[in-house]
Amino acid sequence: MFFSFVDELRAAGIPASMKEHLVLLEALDRDVIDRTPEAFYYLARATFVKDEGLLDRFDQVFAKVFKGIASTYGVQTGEIPEEWLKAIAEKYLTPEEMEAIKSLGSWEEIMETLKKRLEEQHERHQGGNKWIGTGGTSPYGNSGYNPEGVRIGGESVHKRALKVWEGREFKNLDSTRELGTRNIKVAMRRLRRFAREGAADELDIEGTIDGTARQGWLDIRMRPERHNAVKLLLFLDVGGSMDPWVKLCEELFSAATAEFKNLEFFYFHNCLYEGVWKDNRRRFQERTPTWDVLHKFGHDYKVIFVGDASMSPYEISHPGGSVEHFNEEAGATWMQRVTNTYPATVWLNPIPEEQWGYSQSVRIMRELMNDRMYPLTLAGLDDAMRELSRKT
């Protein structure tokens, strides 16, 4: 079983060497954990997973190899028996019957009721309109029908679930998935470069020990506090086709603000032109000339554009192509000025990478960025940070 576990880990792209396998066996032999599935799960995870982005993948492999030894990890109440998650039958309803089924109401009401069901229910249930089960009209379960519900296990049938409940603890950390604020912070830390600046007001423990040993008496040494020396310029596309990505951009902005003290941000629409702004409510009254930005911030700044690059190609290639005003110079001209001024420049695109080829404007913008366009996923952001770190 353990050998198949290692093989499955490798097949899933998780580095699993024989050394780690032997470490796991030695830990089990020395009884370093309680003999419970949960303790073994955490031991195996600590042994094999060295990258947060692989946690979800590990959960899937563990569930596949050791299926049946535990249904969830770290959950003490409201356990959902595995057999409930197997669709035994589907209840076929006429269109009239489907129309007659009423949803519980708002998202908050549905999730609150689900919580109560988990506390009250102690056995498997099939059919019906209240309990969590299969083949019924309850808002909770699978293989039945409800216009608004929470699918628990099983496969999607009617595509009507508001939420899908899965047992994997680290689903949002999969490197192929969209980001959350915490995940963005983790990826952005690759870009940080520390320097010691200012007054020497922090105790240098290593220097003090070394000096004391050399001098033969207490030699207290101080040093400046460490600061993140990276300077970042963030250009955010707003409005129009970017509206569906507002939440994701907010998370990126929040994470960048937390990680970088030397951060400046500006907004633009579709393509960069002669003016940018900081307040979307006064975007036409209070604009900052793009020339001023290029002259004010030095070449050592790292630049990140965030946008879907989805627009008419003329908005990039022609003067007057902007949908909001008459731009005297083409957007491509301004983009080239930015990339010439700042060697460390990347573009983050929230649209899935496999769809980029269908958009002419995305292809043009990618060329202007010298192919430094990356998808806004954990893996894409990690690649972008590596690229920025290479540029000096």
mmCIF file of C-alpha atoms in Angstrom:
data_model
loop_
_atom_site.group_PDB
_atom_site.id
_atom_site.type_symbol
_atom_site.label_atom_id
_atom_site.label_comp_id
_atom_site.label_asym_id
_atom_site.label_seq_id
_atom_site.Cartn_x
_atom_site.Cartn_y
_atom_site.Cartn_z
ATOM 1 C CA MET A 1 0.000 0.000 0.000
ATOM 2 C CA PHE A 2 2.798 2.430 0.890
ATOM 3 C CA PHE A 3 4.626 1.777 -2.371
ATOM 4 C CA SER A 4 1.454 2.478 -4.345
ATOM 5 C CA PHE A 5 1.075 5.666 -2.295
ATOM 6 C CA VAL A 6 4.509 6.873 -3.409
ATOM 7 C CA ASP A 7 3.748 5.939 -7.037
ATOM 8 C CA GLU A 8 0.459 7.847 -6.950
ATOM 9 C CA LEU A 9 2.176 10.892 -5.438
ATOM 10 C CA ARG A 10 4.736 10.902 -8.216
ATOM 11 C CA ALA A 11 2.027 10.453 -10.856
ATOM 12 C CA ALA A 12 0.256 13.503 -9.444
ATOM 13 C CA GLY A 13 3.387 15.611 -9.790
ATOM 14 C CA ILE A 14 4.382 15.565 -6.118
ATOM 15 C CA PRO A 15 8.119 14.862 -5.625
ATOM 16 C CA ALA A 16 8.294 11.695 -3.529
ATOM 17 C CA SER A 17 11.727 10.159 -3.100
ATOM 18 C CA MET A 18 12.687 6.874 -1.499
ATOM 19 C CA LYS A 19 14.357 8.850 1.291
ATOM 20 C CA GLU A 20 11.030 10.444 2.243
ATOM 21 C CA HIS A 21 9.357 7.037 2.045
ATOM 22 C CA LEU A 22 11.896 5.612 4.498
ATOM 23 C CA VAL A 23 11.481 8.617 6.814
ATOM 24 C CA LEU A 24 7.735 7.935 6.904
ATOM 25 C CA LEU A 25 8.269 4.250 7.700
ATOM 26 C CA GLU A 26 10.816 5.070 10.409
ATOM 27 C CA ALA A 27 8.400 7.532 12.018
ATOM 28 C CA LEU A 28 5.696 4.869 12.057
ATOM 29 C CA ASP A 29 8.099 2.300 13.470
ATOM 30 C CA ARG A 30 9.035 4.643 16.329
ATOM 31 C CA ASP A 31 5.389 5.441 17.131
ATOM 32 C CA VAL A 32 5.833 9.210 16.800
ATOM 33 C CA ILE A 33 2.096 9.586 16.172
ATOM 34 C CA ASP A 34 -1.112 8.189 17.550
ATOM 35 C CA ARG A 35 -2.409 5.214 15.614
ATOM 36 C CA THR A 36 -5.261 7.084 13.969
ATOM 37 C CA PRO A 37 -5.973 7.827 10.299
ATOM 38 C CA GLU A 38 -5.961 11.542 11.012
ATOM 39 C CA ALA A 39 -2.517 11.474 12.657
ATOM 40 C CA PHE A 40 -1.132 9.363 9.793
ATOM 41 C CA TYR A 41 -2.562 11.829 7.261
ATOM 42 C CA TYR A 42 -0.764 14.782 8.861
ATOM 43 C CA LEU A 43 2.480 12.806 9.217
ATOM 44 C CA ALA A 44 2.426 11.773 5.561
ATOM 45 C CA ARG A 45 1.579 15.305 4.470
ATOM 46 C CA ALA A 46 4.440 16.802 6.507
ATOM 47 C CA THR A 47 6.813 14.214 5.042
ATOM 48 C CA PHE A 48 5.974 14.550 1.345
ATOM 49 C CA VAL A 49 4.575 18.054 0.768
ATOM 50 C CA LYS A 50 7.122 20.871 0.573
ATOM 51 C CA ASP A 51 4.999 23.328 -1.406
ATOM 52 C CA GLU A 52 1.655 24.787 -0.292
ATOM 53 C CA GLY A 53 0.414 24.642 -3.868
ATOM 54 C CA LEU A 54 0.537 20.834 -3.753
ATOM 55 C CA LEU A 55 -1.607 20.393 -0.622
ATOM 56 C CA ASP A 56 -4.858 19.902 -2.508
ATOM 57 C CA ARG A 57 -3.217 17.428 -4.870
ATOM 58 C CA PHE A 58 -1.889 15.484 -1.879
ATOM 59 C CA ASP A 59 -5.386 15.350 -0.352
ATOM 60 C CA GLN A 60 -6.763 13.835 -3.555
ATOM 61 C CA VAL A 61 -4.018 11.200 -3.742
ATOM 62 C CA PHE A 62 -4.398 10.319 -0.060
ATOM 63 C CA ALA A 63 -8.158 9.914 -0.455
ATOM 64 C CA LYS A 64 -7.650 7.680 -3.486
ATOM 65 C CA VAL A 65 -5.024 5.391 -1.949
ATOM 66 C CA PHE A 66 -6.445 5.119 1.557
ATOM 67 C CA LYS A 67 -10.098 5.328 0.643
ATOM 68 C CA GLY A 68 -12.316 4.182 3.472
ATOM 69 C CA ILE A 69 -10.030 4.687 6.476
ATOM 70 C CA ALA A 70 -11.516 8.117 7.192
ATOM 71 C CA SER A 71 -14.121 10.311 5.576
ATOM 72 C CA THR A 72 -12.732 13.718 6.619
ATOM 73 C CA TYR A 73 -9.704 15.085 8.454
ATOM 74 C CA GLY A 74 -9.860 17.273 11.542
ATOM 75 C CA VAL A 75 -13.666 17.382 11.597
ATOM 76 C CA GLN A 76 -15.126 16.234 14.906
ATOM 77 C CA THR A 77 -18.834 16.914 14.402
ATOM 78 C CA GLY A 78 -21.314 16.560 11.587
ATOM 79 C CA GLU A 79 -19.474 13.767 9.773
ATOM 80 C CA ILE A 80 -21.024 12.695 6.479
ATOM 81 C CA PRO A 81 -20.831 8.892 6.026
ATOM 82 C CA GLU A 82 -19.167 7.919 2.798
ATOM 83 C CA GLU A 83 -22.014 5.686 1.673
ATOM 84 C CA TRP A 84 -24.305 8.705 1.577
ATOM 85 C CA LEU A 85 -22.123 10.132 -1.162
ATOM 86 C CA LYS A 86 -22.931 7.277 -3.539
ATOM 87 C CA ALA A 87 -25.844 7.981 -5.790
ATOM 88 C CA ILE A 88 -28.240 5.042 -5.465
ATOM 89 C CA ALA A 89 -31.061 6.409 -7.545
ATOM 90 C CA GLU A 90 -32.208 9.559 -9.253
ATOM 91 C CA LYS A 91 -35.726 10.787 -8.794
ATOM 92 C CA TYR A 92 -37.066 11.912 -12.157
ATOM 93 C CA LEU A 93 -39.485 14.783 -11.926
ATOM 94 C CA THR A 94 -41.745 16.351 -14.508
ATOM 95 C CA PRO A 95 -41.186 20.028 -15.391
ATOM 96 C CA GLU A 96 -44.339 20.859 -13.407
ATOM 97 C CA GLU A 97 -42.990 19.085 -10.321
ATOM 98 C CA MET A 98 -39.652 20.840 -10.627
ATOM 99 C CA GLU A 99 -41.382 24.197 -10.870
ATOM 100 C CA ALA A 100 -43.349 23.421 -7.729
ATOM 101 C CA ILE A 101 -40.204 22.899 -5.638
ATOM 102 C CA LYS A 102 -39.355 26.067 -3.793
ATOM 103 C CA SER A 103 -35.847 27.129 -2.803
ATOM 104 C CA LEU A 104 -35.097 27.937 0.802
ATOM 105 C CA GLY A 105 -34.249 31.539 0.028
ATOM 106 C CA SER A 106 -30.973 33.440 0.350
ATOM 107 C CA TRP A 107 -27.442 32.019 0.470
ATOM 108 C CA GLU A 108 -27.223 32.739 4.210
ATOM 109 C CA GLU A 109 -30.466 30.880 4.912
ATOM 110 C CA ILE A 110 -29.363 27.852 2.889
ATOM 111 C CA MET A 111 -25.983 27.572 4.633
ATOM 112 C CA GLU A 112 -27.505 28.111 8.094
ATOM 113 C CA THR A 113 -30.076 25.394 7.476
ATOM 114 C CA LEU A 114 -27.333 23.043 6.242
ATOM 115 C CA LYS A 115 -25.479 23.591 9.509
ATOM 116 C CA LYS A 116 -28.596 22.659 11.480
ATOM 117 C CA ARG A 117 -29.180 19.542 9.335
ATOM 118 C CA LEU A 118 -25.632 18.338 10.047
ATOM 119 C CA GLU A 119 -26.226 18.748 13.789
ATOM 120 C CA GLU A 120 -29.617 16.997 13.776
ATOM 121 C CA GLN A 121 -29.121 14.152 11.313
ATOM 122 C CA HIS A 122 -27.513 10.918 12.480
ATOM 123 C CA GLU A 123 -28.260 8.419 9.707
ATOM 124 C CA ARG A 124 -28.286 7.963 5.983
ATOM 125 C CA HIS A 125 -31.305 9.306 4.077
ATOM 126 C CA GLN A 126 -32.590 8.776 0.553
ATOM 127 C CA GLY A 127 -35.360 10.736 -1.125
ATOM 128 C CA GLY A 128 -37.510 13.280 0.677
ATOM 129 C CA ASN A 129 -37.309 17.048 0.878
ATOM 130 C CA LYS A 130 -35.542 17.855 4.159
ATOM 131 C CA TRP A 131 -32.544 15.729 5.162
ATOM 132 C CA ILE A 132 -29.125 15.434 3.532
ATOM 133 C CA GLY A 133 -29.206 12.451 1.198
ATOM 134 C CA THR A 134 -29.594 11.193 -2.349
ATOM 135 C CA GLY A 135 -32.293 11.177 -4.971
ATOM 136 C CA GLY A 136 -34.696 13.629 -3.327
ATOM 137 C CA THR A 137 -35.787 17.256 -3.461
ATOM 138 C CA SER A 138 -33.887 18.426 -0.382
ATOM 139 C CA PRO A 139 -31.517 21.356 -0.987
ATOM 140 C CA TYR A 140 -28.702 19.183 0.421
ATOM 141 C CA GLY A 141 -27.210 16.022 -1.078
ATOM 142 C CA ASN A 142 -26.826 14.784 -4.638
ATOM 143 C CA SER A 143 -28.599 13.036 -7.515
ATOM 144 C CA GLY A 144 -31.930 14.719 -6.779
ATOM 145 C CA TYR A 145 -33.376 18.051 -7.782
ATOM 146 C CA ASN A 146 -33.706 21.449 -6.132
ATOM 147 C CA PRO A 147 -33.472 24.809 -7.896
ATOM 148 C CA GLU A 148 -30.991 26.112 -5.301
ATOM 149 C CA GLY A 149 -28.984 23.785 -3.144
ATOM 150 C CA VAL A 150 -25.671 22.495 -1.888
ATOM 151 C CA ARG A 151 -24.306 19.391 -3.606
ATOM 152 C CA ILE A 152 -22.597 17.047 -1.125
ATOM 153 C CA GLY A 153 -20.603 14.413 -2.995
ATOM 154 C CA GLY A 154 -21.842 12.720 -6.128
ATOM 155 C CA GLU A 155 -21.795 14.162 -9.633
ATOM 156 C CA SER A 156 -23.559 17.246 -10.934
ATOM 157 C CA VAL A 157 -26.830 16.365 -12.653
ATOM 158 C CA HIS A 158 -28.948 19.491 -13.061
ATOM 159 C CA LYS A 159 -26.160 22.099 -12.658
ATOM 160 C CA ARG A 160 -28.242 24.034 -10.116
ATOM 161 C CA ALA A 161 -26.103 23.876 -6.966
ATOM 162 C CA LEU A 162 -25.126 27.155 -5.329
ATOM 163 C CA LYS A 163 -22.143 25.440 -3.733
ATOM 164 C CA VAL A 164 -20.387 22.087 -3.978
ATOM 165 C CA TRP A 165 -19.236 20.592 -0.679
ATOM 166 C CA GLU A 166 -16.029 18.598 -1.029
ATOM 167 C CA GLY A 167 -13.988 17.069 1.740
ATOM 168 C CA ARG A 168 -10.569 18.365 0.686
ATOM 169 C CA GLU A 169 -9.181 20.698 3.302
ATOM 170 C CA PHE A 170 -6.828 22.698 1.074
ATOM 171 C CA LYS A 171 -8.810 22.927 -2.135
ATOM 172 C CA ASN A 172 -8.165 26.668 -2.529
ATOM 173 C CA LEU A 173 -4.389 26.121 -2.442
ATOM 174 C CA ASP A 174 -4.260 24.129 -5.670
ATOM 175 C CA SER A 175 -1.707 25.854 -7.934
ATOM 176 C CA THR A 176 -4.101 25.656 -10.899
ATOM 177 C CA ARG A 177 -6.914 27.498 -9.138
ATOM 178 C CA GLU A 178 -7.715 31.170 -8.815
ATOM 179 C CA LEU A 179 -6.173 33.037 -5.956
ATOM 180 C CA GLY A 180 -7.312 34.335 -2.615
ATOM 181 C CA THR A 181 -5.589 37.071 -0.629
ATOM 182 C CA ARG A 182 -3.581 34.612 1.481
ATOM 183 C CA ASN A 183 -2.424 32.627 -1.541
ATOM 184 C CA ILE A 184 -1.371 35.806 -3.363
ATOM 185 C CA LYS A 185 0.738 36.836 -0.369
ATOM 186 C CA VAL A 186 2.471 33.459 -0.408
ATOM 187 C CA ALA A 187 3.319 33.784 -4.116
ATOM 188 C CA MET A 188 4.397 37.437 -3.872
ATOM 189 C CA ARG A 189 6.905 36.695 -1.134
ATOM 190 C CA ARG A 190 9.170 35.248 -3.808
ATOM 191 C CA LEU A 191 9.681 38.816 -5.045
ATOM 192 C CA ARG A 192 10.756 40.280 -1.709
ATOM 193 C CA ARG A 193 14.367 41.383 -1.398
ATOM 194 C CA PHE A 194 15.511 42.530 2.011
ATOM 195 C CA ALA A 195 18.023 45.281 2.822
ATOM 196 C CA ARG A 196 19.100 46.887 6.076
ATOM 197 C CA GLU A 197 18.446 50.608 6.164
ATOM 198 C CA GLY A 198 18.310 53.411 8.700
ATOM 199 C CA ALA A 199 19.699 53.683 12.226
ATOM 200 C CA ALA A 200 21.343 50.733 13.962
ATOM 201 C CA ASP A 201 18.605 50.071 16.507
ATOM 202 C CA GLU A 202 18.239 46.274 16.309
ATOM 203 C CA LEU A 203 20.383 43.835 18.294
ATOM 204 C CA ASP A 204 22.691 41.819 16.055
ATOM 205 C CA ILE A 205 22.754 38.539 17.975
ATOM 206 C CA GLU A 206 25.204 36.736 15.672
ATOM 207 C CA GLY A 207 27.515 39.746 15.532
ATOM 208 C CA THR A 208 27.387 40.127 19.316
ATOM 209 C CA ILE A 209 28.297 36.461 19.866
ATOM 210 C CA ASP A 210 31.121 36.650 17.324
ATOM 211 C CA GLY A 211 32.499 39.912 18.749
ATOM 212 C CA THR A 212 32.292 38.658 22.332
ATOM 213 C CA ALA A 213 34.132 35.458 21.427
ATOM 214 C CA ARG A 214 36.886 37.378 19.631
ATOM 215 C CA GLN A 215 37.323 40.158 22.192
ATOM 216 C CA GLY A 216 36.944 38.112 25.354
ATOM 217 C CA TRP A 217 34.361 40.501 26.841
ATOM 218 C CA LEU A 218 30.740 41.403 26.090
ATOM 219 C CA ASP A 219 30.743 43.188 22.728
ATOM 220 C CA ILE A 220 27.171 44.277 21.971
ATOM 221 C CA ARG A 221 26.597 45.056 18.323
ATOM 222 C CA MET A 222 23.598 46.703 16.692
ATOM 223 C CA ARG A 223 22.348 46.772 13.105
ATOM 224 C CA PRO A 224 19.631 48.545 11.062
ATOM 225 C CA GLU A 225 16.217 46.911 10.824
ATOM 226 C CA ARG A 226 15.536 44.813 7.740
ATOM 227 C CA HIS A 227 13.191 46.320 5.174
ATOM 228 C CA ASN A 228 11.665 44.938 2.019
ATOM 229 C CA ALA A 229 13.714 46.755 -0.617
ATOM 230 C CA VAL A 230 11.458 45.925 -3.579
ATOM 231 C CA LYS A 231 9.604 48.862 -5.146
ATOM 232 C CA LEU A 232 6.404 48.016 -6.978
ATOM 233 C CA LEU A 233 4.209 49.856 -9.480
ATOM 234 C CA LEU A 234 0.751 48.313 -9.910
ATOM 235 C CA PHE A 235 -1.501 49.222 -12.867
ATOM 236 C CA LEU A 236 -5.069 47.903 -12.527
ATOM 237 C CA ASP A 237 -7.565 47.714 -15.399
ATOM 238 C CA VAL A 238 -11.061 48.691 -14.225
ATOM 239 C CA GLY A 239 -14.542 48.731 -15.716
ATOM 240 C CA GLY A 240 -16.201 46.989 -18.642
ATOM 241 C CA SER A 241 -15.033 43.414 -19.158
ATOM 242 C CA MET A 242 -13.037 43.577 -15.900
ATOM 243 C CA ASP A 243 -16.187 43.808 -13.757
ATOM 244 C CA PRO A 244 -16.382 40.000 -13.196
ATOM 245 C CA TRP A 245 -12.833 40.096 -11.805
ATOM 246 C CA VAL A 246 -13.337 42.890 -9.285
ATOM 247 C CA LYS A 247 -13.107 40.599 -6.242
ATOM 248 C CA LEU A 248 -9.941 38.926 -7.507
ATOM 249 C CA CYS A 249 -8.306 42.296 -8.211
ATOM 250 C CA GLU A 250 -9.274 43.488 -4.734
ATOM 251 C CA GLU A 251 -7.556 40.439 -3.245
ATOM 252 C CA LEU A 252 -4.435 41.072 -5.319
ATOM 253 C CA PHE A 253 -4.367 44.739 -4.307
ATOM 254 C CA SER A 254 -4.878 43.844 -0.639
ATOM 255 C CA ALA A 255 -2.085 41.263 -0.715
ATOM 256 C CA ALA A 256 0.344 43.584 -2.525
ATOM 257 C CA THR A 257 -0.362 46.410 -0.076
ATOM 258 C CA ALA A 258 0.382 44.092 2.848
ATOM 259 C CA GLU A 259 3.576 42.670 1.354
ATOM 260 C CA PHE A 260 5.245 45.795 -0.089
ATOM 261 C CA LYS A 261 5.775 49.092 1.718
ATOM 262 C CA ASN A 262 7.131 50.753 -1.429
ATOM 263 C CA LEU A 263 3.972 50.320 -3.512
ATOM 264 C CA GLU A 264 2.333 52.779 -5.890
ATOM 265 C CA PHE A 265 -0.841 51.953 -7.798
ATOM 266 C CA PHE A 266 -2.803 53.491 -10.658
ATOM 267 C CA TYR A 267 -5.955 52.599 -12.563
ATOM 268 C CA PHE A 268 -6.483 52.507 -16.322
ATOM 269 C CA HIS A 269 -9.202 51.243 -18.663
ATOM 270 C CA ASN A 270 -8.505 48.572 -21.273
ATOM 271 C CA CYS A 271 -5.126 49.940 -22.394
ATOM 272 C CA LEU A 272 -2.605 52.392 -20.979
ATOM 273 C CA TYR A 273 -2.767 55.870 -22.515
ATOM 274 C CA GLU A 274 -1.523 59.346 -21.588
ATOM 275 C CA GLY A 275 -3.302 59.470 -18.218
ATOM 276 C CA VAL A 276 -3.967 57.209 -15.213
ATOM 277 C CA TRP A 277 -5.851 57.795 -11.951
ATOM 278 C CA LYS A 278 -6.111 56.723 -8.305
ATOM 279 C CA ASP A 279 -9.791 57.409 -7.580
ATOM 280 C CA ASN A 280 -12.311 55.790 -9.916
ATOM 281 C CA ARG A 281 -15.015 58.211 -8.801
ATOM 282 C CA ARG A 282 -12.935 61.112 -10.150
ATOM 283 C CA ARG A 283 -11.270 59.359 -13.034
ATOM 284 C CA PHE A 284 -12.032 62.191 -15.459
ATOM 285 C CA GLN A 285 -11.334 65.081 -13.071
ATOM 286 C CA GLU A 286 -8.153 63.939 -11.309
ATOM 287 C CA ARG A 287 -5.775 62.202 -13.658
ATOM 288 C CA THR A 288 -2.028 61.746 -13.416
ATOM 289 C CA PRO A 289 -0.124 62.136 -16.692
ATOM 290 C CA THR A 290 1.575 58.875 -17.564
ATOM 291 C CA TRP A 291 4.725 60.827 -18.418
ATOM 292 C CA ASP A 292 4.831 62.030 -14.805
ATOM 293 C CA VAL A 293 4.689 58.432 -13.585
ATOM 294 C CA LEU A 294 7.552 57.407 -15.867
ATOM 295 C CA HIS A 295 9.664 60.364 -14.720
ATOM 296 C CA LYS A 296 8.864 60.135 -10.998
ATOM 297 C CA PHE A 297 9.479 56.441 -10.339
ATOM 298 C CA GLY A 298 12.941 55.071 -11.024
ATOM 299 C CA HIS A 299 14.009 52.224 -13.309
ATOM 300 C CA ASP A 300 14.436 49.962 -10.276
ATOM 301 C CA TYR A 301 10.659 49.698 -9.786
ATOM 302 C CA LYS A 302 8.975 46.390 -10.644
ATOM 303 C CA VAL A 303 5.800 46.865 -12.707
ATOM 304 C CA ILE A 304 2.708 44.666 -12.719
ATOM 305 C CA PHE A 305 -0.247 45.216 -15.065
ATOM 306 C CA VAL A 306 -3.492 43.457 -14.141
ATOM 307 C CA GLY A 307 -6.164 43.198 -16.811
ATOM 308 C CA ASP A 308 -7.933 40.876 -19.223
ATOM 309 C CA ALA A 309 -6.504 42.685 -22.298
ATOM 310 C CA SER A 310 -9.916 42.181 -23.934
ATOM 311 C CA MET A 311 -10.803 45.107 -26.182
ATOM 312 C CA SER A 312 -10.925 46.193 -29.787
ATOM 313 C CA PRO A 313 -7.467 45.795 -31.349
ATOM 314 C CA TYR A 314 -7.743 49.423 -32.497
ATOM 315 C CA GLU A 315 -7.658 50.515 -28.853
ATOM 316 C CA ILE A 316 -4.080 49.271 -28.780
ATOM 317 C CA SER A 317 -2.807 49.936 -32.276
ATOM 318 C CA HIS A 318 -4.343 53.261 -33.396
ATOM 319 C CA PRO A 319 -4.500 56.871 -32.178
ATOM 320 C CA GLY A 320 -8.111 57.705 -31.317
ATOM 321 C CA GLY A 321 -8.864 54.063 -30.684
ATOM 322 C CA SER A 322 -9.875 54.507 -27.033
ATOM 323 C CA VAL A 323 -13.558 53.995 -26.279
ATOM 324 C CA GLU A 324 -13.574 56.858 -23.735
ATOM 325 C CA HIS A 325 -11.593 59.708 -25.295
ATOM 326 C CA PHE A 326 -9.472 60.665 -28.289
ATOM 327 C CA ASN A 327 -5.973 59.418 -27.554
ATOM 328 C CA GLU A 328 -3.388 61.253 -29.621
ATOM 329 C CA GLU A 329 -0.940 58.354 -29.388
ATOM 330 C CA ALA A 330 -1.663 54.664 -29.721
ATOM 331 C CA GLY A 331 -1.856 52.536 -26.595
ATOM 332 C CA ALA A 332 0.943 50.361 -27.982
ATOM 333 C CA THR A 333 3.240 53.407 -27.897
ATOM 334 C CA TRP A 334 2.615 53.905 -24.187
ATOM 335 C CA MET A 335 3.044 50.218 -23.407
ATOM 336 C CA GLN A 336 6.413 50.227 -25.174
ATOM 337 C CA ARG A 337 7.490 53.271 -23.183
ATOM 338 C CA VAL A 338 6.684 51.464 -19.941
ATOM 339 C CA THR A 339 8.529 48.268 -20.882
ATOM 340 C CA ASN A 340 11.534 50.327 -22.063
ATOM 341 C CA THR A 341 11.596 52.339 -18.829
ATOM 342 C CA TYR A 342 11.068 49.374 -16.512
ATOM 343 C CA PRO A 343 12.850 46.159 -17.573
ATOM 344 C CA ALA A 344 10.994 44.240 -14.842
ATOM 345 C CA THR A 345 7.417 44.403 -16.162
ATOM 346 C CA VAL A 346 4.781 41.640 -16.330
ATOM 347 C CA TRP A 347 1.074 41.380 -17.132
ATOM 348 C CA LEU A 348 -1.337 39.243 -15.060
ATOM 349 C CA ASN A 349 -4.447 38.104 -16.927
ATOM 350 C CA PRO A 350 -7.480 36.707 -15.015
ATOM 351 C CA ILE A 351 -8.796 34.982 -18.153
ATOM 352 C CA PRO A 352 -7.747 31.294 -18.351
ATOM 353 C CA GLU A 353 -4.627 30.931 -20.471
ATOM 354 C CA GLU A 354 -6.217 28.409 -22.825
ATOM 355 C CA GLN A 355 -8.617 31.158 -23.987
ATOM 356 C CA TRP A 356 -5.994 33.757 -24.856
ATOM 357 C CA GLY A 357 -5.578 32.531 -28.412
ATOM 358 C CA TYR A 358 -9.183 33.411 -29.262
ATOM 359 C CA SER A 359 -8.663 37.139 -28.623
ATOM 360 C CA GLN A 360 -6.681 39.270 -31.055
ATOM 361 C CA SER A 361 -6.172 42.015 -28.469
ATOM 362 C CA VAL A 362 -4.731 39.547 -25.942
ATOM 363 C CA ARG A 363 -2.268 38.286 -28.545
ATOM 364 C CA ILE A 364 -1.206 41.858 -29.394
ATOM 365 C CA MET A 365 -0.755 42.818 -25.742
ATOM 366 C CA ARG A 366 1.199 39.646 -25.065
ATOM 367 C CA GLU A 367 3.585 40.551 -27.899
ATOM 368 C CA LEU A 368 3.988 44.088 -26.541
ATOM 369 C CA MET A 369 4.882 42.555 -23.167
ATOM 370 C CA ASN A 370 7.572 40.418 -24.851
ATOM 371 C CA ASP A 371 5.566 37.318 -23.921
ATOM 372 C CA ARG A 372 5.619 38.232 -20.221
ATOM 373 C CA MET A 373 1.894 37.679 -19.719
ATOM 374 C CA TYR A 374 0.871 35.190 -17.023
ATOM 375 C CA PRO A 375 -2.482 33.741 -15.883
ATOM 376 C CA LEU A 376 -3.775 34.993 -12.546
ATOM 377 C CA THR A 377 -3.455 31.639 -10.797
ATOM 378 C CA LEU A 378 -1.071 30.619 -8.037
ATOM 379 C CA ALA A 379 1.263 28.972 -10.567
ATOM 380 C CA GLY A 380 1.014 31.923 -12.970
ATOM 381 C CA LEU A 381 1.712 34.472 -10.257
ATOM 382 C CA ASP A 382 4.645 32.398 -9.051
ATOM 383 C CA ASP A 383 6.107 32.394 -12.588
ATOM 384 C CA ALA A 384 5.557 36.158 -12.827
ATOM 385 C CA MET A 385 7.379 36.755 -9.541
ATOM 386 C CA ARG A 386 10.288 34.623 -10.776
ATOM 387 C CA GLU A 387 10.444 36.746 -13.936
ATOM 388 C CA LEU A 388 10.424 40.007 -11.974
ATOM 389 C CA SER A 389 13.118 38.682 -9.652
ATOM 390 C CA ARG A 390 15.392 37.960 -12.623
ATOM 391 C CA LYS A 391 15.114 41.514 -13.923
ATOM 392 C CA THR A 392 17.281 44.117 -12.193
#
